[in-house]
Short mmCIF file of C-alpha atoms and ligand atoms in Angstrom, two decimals:
data_model
loop_
_atom_site.label_atom_id
_atom_site.label_comp_id
_atom_site.label_asym_id
_atom_site.label_seq_id
_atom_site.Cartn_x
_atom_site.Cartn_y
_atom_site.Cartn_z
CA MET U 1 7.19 -4.40 3.60
CA PHE U 2 10.16 -5.07 1.34
CA ASN U 3 12.72 -3.08 3.23
CA VAL U 4 15.81 -4.91 2.05
CA LEU U 5 14.69 -5.08 -1.59
CA THR U 6 13.74 -1.43 -1.61
CA GLU U 7 16.99 -0.36 -0.08
CA LYS U 8 19.13 -2.36 -2.48
CA LEU U 9 17.11 -1.43 -5.55
CA ASN U 10 17.39 2.19 -4.55
CA GLY U 11 21.11 1.87 -4.18
CA VAL U 12 21.42 0.74 -7.76
CA LEU U 13 18.95 3.25 -9.15
CA GLU U 14 20.61 6.04 -7.24
CA LYS U 15 23.74 5.43 -9.31
CA PHE U 16 21.69 5.83 -12.48
CA ARG U 17 20.18 9.04 -11.21
CA ARG U 18 23.53 10.56 -10.37
CA GLN U 19 25.04 9.98 -13.75
CA GLY U 20 24.80 12.94 -16.09
CA GLN U 21 25.51 10.82 -19.12
CA LEU U 22 24.83 7.16 -19.62
CA THR U 23 26.49 4.86 -22.10
CA GLU U 24 25.11 1.50 -23.13
CA LYS U 25 27.84 -0.07 -21.01
CA ASP U 26 26.70 1.88 -17.94
CA LEU U 27 23.18 0.72 -18.60
CA ASP U 28 24.29 -2.89 -18.85
CA GLU U 29 26.24 -2.68 -15.66
CA GLY U 30 23.41 -1.08 -13.76
CA LEU U 31 20.91 -3.62 -15.06
CA ARG U 32 23.24 -6.44 -14.07
CA GLU U 33 23.00 -5.16 -10.53
CA VAL U 34 19.22 -4.84 -10.72
CA ARG U 35 19.11 -8.43 -11.88
CA LEU U 36 21.15 -9.61 -8.88
CA VAL U 37 19.03 -7.65 -6.44
CA LEU U 38 15.83 -9.21 -7.86
CA LEU U 39 17.25 -12.74 -7.83
CA GLU U 40 18.35 -12.20 -4.24
CA ALA U 41 14.80 -11.13 -3.39
CA ASP U 42 13.72 -14.55 -4.68
CA VAL U 43 11.96 -13.27 -7.75
CA ASN U 44 11.43 -15.98 -10.38
CA TYR U 45 14.44 -16.08 -12.73
CA LYS U 46 12.27 -15.98 -15.89
CA VAL U 47 10.48 -12.92 -14.59
CA VAL U 48 13.82 -11.30 -13.79
CA LYS U 49 15.15 -12.00 -17.26
CA LYS U 50 12.06 -10.64 -18.95
CA PHE U 51 12.09 -7.59 -16.73
CA VAL U 52 15.75 -6.73 -17.42
CA ASP U 53 15.45 -7.38 -21.14
CA GLU U 54 12.38 -5.15 -21.43
CA VAL U 55 13.96 -2.34 -19.47
CA LYS U 56 17.02 -2.43 -21.68
CA GLN U 57 15.07 -2.60 -24.89
CA LYS U 58 12.86 0.35 -23.88
CA ALA U 59 15.79 2.40 -22.69
CA LEU U 60 17.60 1.92 -25.99
CA GLY U 61 14.49 2.07 -28.13
CA GLU U 62 13.33 5.39 -26.79
CA ASN U 63 16.71 7.01 -27.18
CA ILE U 64 16.82 7.64 -23.52
CA LEU U 65 20.58 7.61 -23.39
CA GLN U 66 20.69 10.68 -25.60
CA SER U 67 18.21 12.61 -23.49
CA LEU U 68 19.09 15.34 -21.02
CA THR U 69 18.34 13.23 -17.98
CA PRO U 70 19.09 9.65 -18.97
CA GLY U 71 19.40 8.32 -15.42
CA GLN U 72 16.02 9.62 -14.37
CA GLN U 73 14.46 8.20 -17.50
CA VAL U 74 15.90 4.78 -16.85
CA VAL U 75 14.45 4.87 -13.37
CA LYS U 76 11.09 5.68 -14.88
CA VAL U 77 11.34 2.77 -17.31
CA VAL U 78 12.16 0.48 -14.35
CA ARG U 79 9.10 1.73 -12.53
CA ASP U 80 6.80 1.25 -15.51
CA GLU U 81 8.14 -2.24 -16.12
CA LEU U 82 7.59 -3.12 -12.46
CA VAL U 83 3.97 -2.06 -12.83
CA GLN U 84 3.72 -4.33 -15.86
CA ILE U 85 4.96 -7.43 -14.13
CA LEU U 86 2.77 -6.73 -11.10
CA GLY U 87 -0.26 -6.97 -13.36
CA GLN U 88 -0.58 -3.49 -14.82
CA LYS U 89 -4.06 -2.60 -13.60
CA GLN U 90 -6.13 -3.19 -10.53
CA SER U 91 -8.43 -6.18 -10.96
CA GLU U 92 -11.80 -5.95 -9.30
CA LEU U 93 -13.83 -8.76 -7.82
CA ASN U 94 -16.64 -10.01 -10.00
CA LEU U 95 -19.70 -9.40 -7.84
CA SER U 96 -22.28 -9.21 -10.62
CA ARG U 97 -24.36 -12.20 -9.49
CA TYR U 98 -26.77 -12.48 -6.56
CA PRO U 99 -25.40 -14.05 -4.55
CA SER U 100 -21.86 -13.96 -5.87
CA VAL U 101 -19.98 -16.92 -4.46
CA LEU U 102 -16.31 -16.49 -3.60
CA LEU U 103 -14.55 -19.83 -3.10
CA MET U 104 -11.44 -19.46 -0.97
CA VAL U 105 -8.80 -22.11 -1.65
CA GLY U 106 -5.23 -22.72 -0.59
CA LEU U 107 -2.95 -24.77 1.59
CA GLN U 108 -3.37 -25.09 5.33
CA GLY U 109 -1.95 -22.10 7.15
CA SER U 110 -1.88 -19.88 4.09
CA GLY U 111 -4.39 -17.55 5.71
CA LYS U 112 -7.73 -18.62 4.11
CA THR U 113 -9.88 -18.30 7.21
CA THR U 114 -8.37 -14.97 8.14
CA ALA U 115 -8.66 -13.72 4.56
CA SER U 116 -12.32 -14.85 4.42
CA ALA U 117 -13.10 -12.70 7.44
CA LYS U 118 -11.04 -9.78 6.12
CA LEU U 119 -12.82 -9.90 2.80
CA ALA U 120 -16.23 -10.12 4.50
CA LYS U 121 -15.42 -7.04 6.52
CA HIS U 122 -14.13 -5.21 3.47
CA LEU U 123 -17.18 -6.02 1.38
CA ALA U 124 -19.65 -5.26 4.15
CA THR U 125 -18.16 -2.02 5.30
CA LYS U 126 -16.53 -0.54 2.16
CA VAL U 127 -18.64 -1.93 -0.65
CA ASP U 128 -21.88 -2.10 1.32
CA LYS U 129 -22.67 -5.72 0.57
CA LYS U 130 -24.67 -8.18 2.64
CA VAL U 131 -22.19 -10.94 3.29
CA LEU U 132 -22.51 -14.53 4.50
CA LEU U 133 -19.52 -16.62 5.51
CA ALA U 134 -19.55 -20.43 5.18
CA ALA U 135 -17.29 -22.61 7.37
CA THR U 136 -16.65 -25.78 5.46
CA ASP U 137 -13.38 -26.82 7.10
CA LEU U 138 -14.57 -29.89 8.92
CA GLN U 139 -11.05 -31.31 9.12
CA ARG U 140 -10.23 -29.66 12.40
CA PRO U 141 -12.95 -28.98 14.97
CA ALA U 142 -11.32 -25.70 15.93
CA ALA U 143 -11.50 -24.36 12.36
CA ILE U 144 -15.26 -23.69 12.47
CA GLU U 145 -14.91 -22.06 15.87
CA GLN U 146 -12.12 -19.83 14.46
CA LEU U 147 -14.33 -18.52 11.67
CA LYS U 148 -17.30 -18.12 14.00
CA GLN U 149 -15.20 -16.00 16.36
CA LEU U 150 -13.91 -13.89 13.49
CA GLY U 151 -17.44 -13.50 12.17
CA HIS U 152 -18.58 -12.36 15.58
CA ARG U 153 -15.75 -9.87 15.82
CA ILE U 154 -16.59 -8.26 12.50
CA GLY U 155 -20.33 -8.57 13.01
CA GLN U 156 -20.99 -10.87 10.00
CA PRO U 157 -22.98 -14.14 10.05
CA VAL U 158 -21.33 -17.53 9.68
CA PHE U 159 -23.12 -20.57 8.29
CA ALA U 160 -21.78 -23.95 9.49
CA GLU U 161 -24.60 -26.54 9.23
CA GLY U 162 -24.01 -29.83 7.44
CA LYS U 163 -22.19 -33.09 7.69
CA THR U 164 -19.77 -32.79 4.80
CA PRO U 165 -17.94 -29.75 3.44
CA VAL U 166 -20.03 -29.87 0.28
CA GLN U 167 -23.26 -30.07 2.32
CA VAL U 168 -22.28 -27.03 4.36
CA ALA U 169 -21.41 -25.12 1.21
CA THR U 170 -24.63 -25.92 -0.66
CA GLY U 171 -26.65 -25.33 2.49
CA ALA U 172 -24.99 -21.92 2.80
CA LEU U 173 -25.82 -21.13 -0.80
CA ASP U 174 -29.51 -21.97 -0.22
CA HIS U 175 -29.51 -19.85 2.87
CA ALA U 176 -27.84 -16.98 1.02
CA LYS U 177 -30.42 -17.13 -1.78
CA LYS U 178 -33.37 -17.27 0.55
CA ASN U 179 -32.13 -14.42 2.67
CA ALA U 180 -31.00 -12.11 -0.10
CA PHE U 181 -27.29 -12.07 0.68
CA ASP U 182 -25.17 -10.31 -1.95
CA VAL U 183 -22.02 -12.32 -1.40
CA LEU U 184 -21.24 -15.79 -0.02
CA ILE U 185 -17.61 -16.36 1.01
CA VAL U 186 -16.80 -20.03 1.34
CA ASP U 187 -13.82 -20.82 3.57
CA THR U 188 -12.46 -24.28 2.80
CA ALA U 189 -10.18 -26.79 4.43
CA GLY U 190 -6.57 -26.74 3.37
CA ARG U 191 -4.04 -29.58 3.38
CA LEU U 192 -0.40 -29.39 4.20
CA GLN U 193 0.30 -30.29 0.58
CA ILE U 194 -1.64 -30.39 -2.61
CA ASN U 195 -3.19 -33.81 -2.87
CA GLU U 196 -5.92 -35.62 -4.76
CA GLU U 197 -8.37 -35.65 -1.89
CA LEU U 198 -8.24 -31.88 -1.49
CA MET U 199 -8.54 -31.18 -5.19
CA ALA U 200 -11.45 -33.61 -5.59
CA GLU U 201 -13.30 -31.91 -2.77
CA LEU U 202 -12.70 -28.44 -4.20
CA GLU U 203 -13.72 -29.57 -7.69
CA GLU U 204 -17.00 -30.85 -6.35
CA MET U 205 -17.61 -27.52 -4.58
CA ASN U 206 -16.74 -25.71 -7.77
CA GLN U 207 -19.38 -27.70 -9.70
CA LYS U 208 -22.08 -27.31 -7.10
CA LEU U 209 -21.55 -23.64 -6.24
CA GLU U 210 -20.58 -22.21 -9.63
CA PRO U 211 -18.52 -19.53 -7.90
CA SER U 212 -18.01 -16.10 -9.41
CA GLU U 213 -14.47 -16.16 -8.12
CA ILE U 214 -12.05 -18.88 -7.04
CA LEU U 215 -9.52 -17.00 -4.96
CA LEU U 216 -6.26 -18.65 -4.13
CA VAL U 217 -4.87 -17.58 -0.80
CA ALA U 218 -1.08 -17.81 -0.85
CA ASP U 219 1.50 -17.11 1.84
CA ALA U 220 4.06 -14.60 0.57
CA MET U 221 6.56 -15.75 3.16
CA THR U 222 7.02 -18.99 1.23
CA GLY U 223 8.46 -17.14 -1.77
CA GLN U 224 8.60 -19.07 -5.03
CA GLU U 225 6.81 -21.98 -3.36
CA ALA U 226 3.73 -19.79 -3.22
CA VAL U 227 4.00 -19.28 -6.97
CA ASN U 228 4.31 -23.03 -7.62
CA ILE U 229 1.28 -23.70 -5.46
CA ALA U 230 -0.73 -21.09 -7.32
CA GLN U 231 0.14 -22.74 -10.62
CA ALA U 232 -0.86 -26.17 -9.33
CA PHE U 233 -4.20 -24.90 -8.07
CA ASP U 234 -4.81 -23.08 -11.33
CA THR U 235 -4.16 -26.19 -13.41
CA ARG U 236 -6.91 -28.09 -11.56
CA LEU U 237 -9.37 -25.38 -10.64
CA LYS U 238 -8.83 -22.35 -12.92
CA ILE U 239 -8.46 -19.81 -10.21
CA SER U 240 -9.66 -16.28 -10.97
CA GLY U 241 -7.41 -14.32 -8.63
CA ILE U 242 -4.95 -14.36 -5.80
CA ILE U 243 -4.88 -13.01 -2.28
CA LEU U 244 -1.29 -12.72 -1.16
CA THR U 245 -1.03 -12.88 2.61
CA LYS U 246 1.62 -12.07 5.22
CA LEU U 247 3.17 -9.28 3.28
CA ASP U 248 3.68 -7.54 6.58
CA GLY U 249 6.37 -10.00 7.45
CA ASP U 250 9.88 -9.89 6.15
CA ALA U 251 8.89 -11.41 2.81
CA ARG U 252 11.65 -10.68 0.37
CA GLY U 253 9.28 -9.75 -2.39
CA GLY U 254 9.80 -12.81 -4.58
CA ALA U 255 6.25 -14.05 -4.41
CA ALA U 256 4.70 -10.62 -4.87
CA LEU U 257 6.87 -9.82 -7.87
CA SER U 258 6.52 -13.15 -9.64
CA MET U 259 2.94 -14.18 -8.94
CA ALA U 260 1.03 -12.25 -11.54
CA GLU U 261 3.57 -12.72 -14.33
CA VAL U 262 4.10 -16.45 -13.82
CA THR U 263 0.46 -17.44 -13.19
CA GLY U 264 -1.17 -14.88 -15.48
CA LYS U 265 -3.70 -14.38 -12.71
CA PRO U 266 -4.19 -11.05 -10.96
CA ILE U 267 -3.37 -10.40 -7.32
CA LYS U 268 -6.58 -8.87 -6.07
CA PHE U 269 -5.84 -8.27 -2.42
CA ILE U 270 -2.95 -8.38 -0.04
CA GLY U 271 -2.92 -9.35 3.63
CA ILE U 272 -0.76 -7.18 5.79
CA GLY U 273 -1.48 -8.42 9.30
CA GLU U 274 -3.54 -10.80 11.42
CA LYS U 275 -6.43 -8.47 12.17
CA PRO U 276 -9.66 -8.39 10.11
CA GLU U 277 -8.87 -4.88 8.88
CA ASP U 278 -5.40 -5.79 7.64
CA LEU U 279 -6.45 -6.21 4.00
CA GLU U 280 -5.59 -3.94 1.12
CA VAL U 281 -6.90 -3.79 -2.42
CA PHE U 282 -3.92 -4.53 -4.64
CA TYR U 283 -2.87 -1.74 -7.00
CA PRO U 284 0.12 -2.62 -9.21
CA GLU U 285 1.18 1.00 -9.48
CA ARG U 286 1.15 1.64 -5.82
CA MET U 287 3.00 -1.58 -5.14
CA ALA U 288 5.68 -0.73 -7.69
CA GLU U 289 6.12 2.63 -6.09
CA ARG U 290 6.24 1.14 -2.65
CA ILE U 291 8.89 -1.31 -3.80
CA LEU U 292 10.91 1.46 -5.22
CA GLY U 293 10.35 3.43 -2.05
CA MET U 294 9.74 6.55 -4.05
CA GLY U 295 6.57 7.04 -5.98
CA ASP U 296 6.90 10.41 -7.39
CA ILE U 297 8.27 11.64 -4.13
CA LEU U 298 11.46 11.70 -6.07
CA GLY U 299 10.05 14.31 -8.39
CA LEU U 300 8.54 16.10 -5.48
CA ILE U 301 11.82 16.48 -3.62
CA GLU U 302 13.59 17.61 -6.74
CA GLN U 303 10.94 20.25 -7.27
CA ALA U 304 11.20 21.29 -3.68
CA GLU U 305 14.94 21.52 -3.82
CA ALA U 306 14.76 23.66 -6.89
CA GLN U 307 12.26 26.09 -5.44
CA LEU U 308 12.74 26.17 -1.73
CA ASP U 309 15.22 28.40 -0.08
CA HIS U 310 18.03 26.20 1.08
CA ALA U 311 18.97 28.32 4.06
CA ASP U 312 15.40 28.18 5.27
CA ALA U 313 15.29 24.41 4.90
CA GLU U 314 18.42 23.99 6.96
CA ASP U 315 17.06 26.34 9.53
CA PHE U 316 13.94 24.23 9.72
CA VAL U 317 15.88 21.02 10.29
CA ARG U 318 17.99 22.68 12.99
CA LYS U 319 14.95 24.01 14.82
CA VAL U 320 13.24 20.64 14.80
CA ARG U 321 16.37 19.10 16.15
CA GLU U 322 16.58 21.61 18.96
CA ASP U 323 12.86 21.42 19.55
CA LYS U 324 12.58 25.18 18.96
CA PHE U 325 10.03 25.00 16.19
CA SER U 326 7.53 27.80 16.73
CA LEU U 327 4.37 29.09 15.09
CA GLU U 328 6.58 31.66 13.42
CA ASP U 329 8.46 28.83 11.67
CA PHE U 330 5.20 27.15 10.96
CA ARG U 331 4.04 30.18 9.04
CA THR U 332 7.32 30.33 7.10
CA GLN U 333 6.84 26.64 6.20
CA ILE U 334 3.35 27.18 4.94
CA ARG U 335 4.56 30.03 2.75
CA GLN U 336 7.38 27.87 1.45
CA VAL U 337 5.11 25.01 0.56
CA ARG U 338 2.78 27.40 -1.21
CA LYS U 339 5.59 28.47 -3.47
CA LEU U 340 5.51 24.94 -4.89
CA GLY U 341 2.06 25.46 -6.33
CA PRO U 342 -1.39 24.12 -5.56
CA LEU U 343 -1.26 21.41 -2.87
CA THR U 344 -3.65 19.09 -4.67
CA LYS U 345 -1.13 18.85 -7.47
CA LEU U 346 1.69 18.11 -5.06
CA LEU U 347 -0.23 15.36 -3.31
CA GLN U 348 -0.91 13.61 -6.58
CA LYS U 349 2.75 12.76 -6.68
CA ILE U 350 2.73 10.93 -3.39
CA PRO U 351 1.69 7.28 -3.73
CA GLY U 352 -1.74 6.68 -2.35
CA MET U 353 -2.49 10.38 -1.94
CA GLY U 354 -3.57 11.04 -5.48
CA GLN U 355 -7.26 11.07 -4.55
CA VAL U 356 -6.88 13.28 -1.52
CA GLU U 357 -8.66 16.54 -1.91
CA VAL U 358 -6.95 19.45 -0.28
CA ASP U 359 -9.02 22.18 1.16
CA GLU U 360 -7.11 25.21 0.00
CA LYS U 361 -9.58 27.41 1.83
CA ALA U 362 -8.71 25.73 5.11
CA LEU U 363 -5.10 26.49 4.51
CA ASN U 364 -5.95 30.13 3.78
CA ARG U 365 -7.76 30.22 7.11
CA VAL U 366 -4.76 28.84 8.91
CA GLU U 367 -2.54 31.45 7.30
CA ALA U 368 -4.97 34.18 8.21
CA ILE U 369 -4.97 33.10 11.87
CA LEU U 370 -1.19 33.06 11.98
CA ASN U 371 -1.05 36.46 10.35
CA SER U 372 -3.40 37.91 13.00
CA MET U 373 -0.98 36.95 15.73
CA THR U 374 1.89 39.13 16.76
CA ARG U 375 5.37 37.85 16.21
CA HIS U 376 5.75 37.49 19.96
CA GLU U 377 2.65 35.30 20.07
CA ARG U 378 3.89 33.11 17.26
CA LEU U 379 7.18 32.63 18.98
CA ARG U 380 5.62 31.95 22.41
CA PRO U 381 2.14 30.55 21.88
CA GLU U 382 1.84 29.86 25.61
CA VAL U 383 0.96 33.54 26.15
CA LEU U 384 -2.26 33.08 24.18
CA ASN U 385 -4.97 33.61 26.77
CA GLY U 386 -8.71 33.97 26.18
CA SER U 387 -8.72 37.62 25.26
CA ARG U 388 -5.81 37.31 22.88
CA LYS U 389 -7.47 34.39 21.15
CA LYS U 390 -10.68 36.41 20.80
CA ARG U 391 -8.71 39.23 19.19
CA ILE U 392 -7.00 36.85 16.79
CA ALA U 393 -10.25 35.17 15.87
CA SER U 394 -12.01 38.38 15.01
CA GLY U 395 -8.93 39.68 13.22
CA SER U 396 -8.91 36.64 10.91
CA GLY U 397 -12.61 36.20 10.64
CA VAL U 398 -12.87 32.81 12.39
CA GLN U 399 -14.18 31.43 15.68
CA VAL U 400 -12.08 31.09 18.81
CA SER U 401 -12.55 27.33 18.49
CA ASP U 402 -10.71 27.51 15.11
CA VAL U 403 -7.79 29.18 16.81
CA ASN U 404 -7.78 26.47 19.50
CA LYS U 405 -7.93 23.77 16.89
CA LEU U 406 -4.93 25.20 15.09
CA LEU U 407 -2.93 25.39 18.33
CA LYS U 408 -3.83 21.82 19.20
CA ARG U 409 -2.80 20.56 15.76
CA PHE U 410 0.45 22.50 16.06
CA GLU U 411 1.24 20.83 19.37
CA GLU U 412 0.55 17.43 17.85
CA ALA U 413 2.78 18.21 14.88
CA ARG U 414 5.53 19.23 17.21
CA LYS U 415 5.24 15.99 19.10
CA MET U 416 5.43 14.06 15.82
CA MET U 417 8.52 15.96 14.72
CA LYS U 418 10.22 15.10 17.99
CA GLN U 419 9.71 11.43 17.14
CA LEU U 420 11.25 11.98 13.72
CA LYS U 421 14.52 12.98 15.25
CA GLY U 422 17.27 10.66 14.15
CA LYS U 423 15.17 9.12 11.38
CA ARG U 424 16.00 9.49 7.71
CA LEU U 425 13.72 10.87 5.02
CA PRO U 426 13.02 8.60 2.06
CA MET U 427 15.75 9.86 -0.19
CA GLY U 428 18.40 9.54 2.49
CA MET U 429 18.16 13.15 3.55
CA PRO U 430 19.30 13.21 7.18
CA PHE U 431 16.45 14.45 9.32
CA GLY U 432 17.61 16.43 12.33
CA ARG U 433 20.07 14.08 13.87
N1 GDP N 1 1.20 -11.57 9.90
C1 GDP N 1 0.15 -12.08 9.23
N2 GDP N 1 -0.39 -13.22 9.65
C2 GDP N 1 -1.43 -13.71 8.99
C3 GDP N 1 -1.95 -13.09 7.82
N3 GDP N 1 -2.95 -13.82 7.34
C4 GDP N 1 -3.10 -14.88 8.19
N4 GDP N 1 -2.15 -14.84 9.19
C5 GDP N 1 -1.92 -15.80 10.28
O1 GDP N 1 -1.56 -17.04 9.71
C6 GDP N 1 -2.10 -18.09 10.48
C7 GDP N 1 -2.91 -19.02 9.62
O2 GDP N 1 -4.05 -18.32 9.16
P1 GDP N 1 -5.44 -19.06 8.85
O3 GDP N 1 -6.36 -18.02 8.34
O4 GDP N 1 -5.91 -19.85 10.00
O5 GDP N 1 -4.98 -20.04 7.69
P2 GDP N 1 -5.81 -21.18 6.95
O6 GDP N 1 -5.31 -22.47 7.53
O7 GDP N 1 -5.44 -21.08 5.51
O8 GDP N 1 -7.24 -20.97 7.19
C8 GDP N 1 -2.88 -17.49 11.60
O9 GDP N 1 -2.10 -17.41 12.76
C9 GDP N 1 -3.16 -16.08 11.10
O10 GDP N 1 -3.33 -15.14 12.16
C10 GDP N 1 -1.31 -11.89 7.36
O11 GDP N 1 -1.64 -11.23 6.34
N5 GDP N 1 -0.27 -11.41 8.12
MG1 MG N 2 -8.67 -22.20 7.93
#
């Protein structure tokens, strides 16, 4: 998503991490580099200034420089401050009314129609709402057809009757009320630029529909321009939130990092592709961690390094490289990982995995199956015929199908590892080259 930004930011932060001691001068120098990286990523200069000032103030204020691990602590302050400028907390859609009207506004090409369909799919499938789409872009004949096709694809109805945009919109609202729809998403016509005609039309819709949300759809690829556009729309229409699209492209991050702070309006969703499912709820924390390319993976790797046997780890990398990874090694790995403590705890440190429940019992089962095999079988799983599998299953108290499942998963994992060859792990650890 923000590959270049992440890489550069990490380069700077890595220096902090490596330093055992940190003087105020070191801090200033590091922050000067952070500032440059952010400006290069097209982040608004006021946001950059505020960000750097806050980080410095907190680092000094909390006596971080005198702590045992000053570099690590500065990195943590940077992360926390990133979360702040990204909006701090996730902001939910207001869907308290029946129907709740969501008015989608933005310039032509920003991704309104696509976002309308994405949102409809999200609300229908994940939030279990009955959703109606309204196609009010009468500017271009193809626009209505575009939404109808998208609606068909995601299995959601599209309302398009009426002679003027406002007529279509109010007609859709009537229809939604009569047919007990929970949500009405109104896709509107954009213009190439903000102009009076567009704003007047949207203001009229705003008055007639009394929407629960006015969502500005903004194209992240346009950088600071997206932020200016958001401000202009907000001045006229009082937007309630932002959907930032095209974050899958090589956006430098400027729009994403400036939007919430400059406009004071929350980013509610991000678009990460052209397909109806390419929509994500926006979580400031996860985004900050993604930008930093670390999450608490940093802490995780440190913990792993402290507790895992280094010789074993090297052995593991070598075996993957030579494609000699066996069930025997698999068992060693499981035992190693277990040394780190309960898996649920570990996963909480990985961004986006915090809510994943780990079935420790399932892992016990896997270990039991592996233990019931002979060493020879673990090294050469191809010898496992029907009678051997039966023996292993009864020895570990499972079904033969469980043994098969494990073998299948192992094969898949091996294939995946082959693909990892030559890639690098997040923290720059070479992975089996
Ligand atoms: N890569 C990518 N393309 C997108 C995204 N959102 C929209 N698009 C594309 O951007 C173009 C304009 O989108 P559209 O929804 O028609 O914009 P509208 O004029 O605001 O309605 C289309 O080609 C979309 O497929 C996104 O999140 N990622
Ligand atoms: Mg459109």
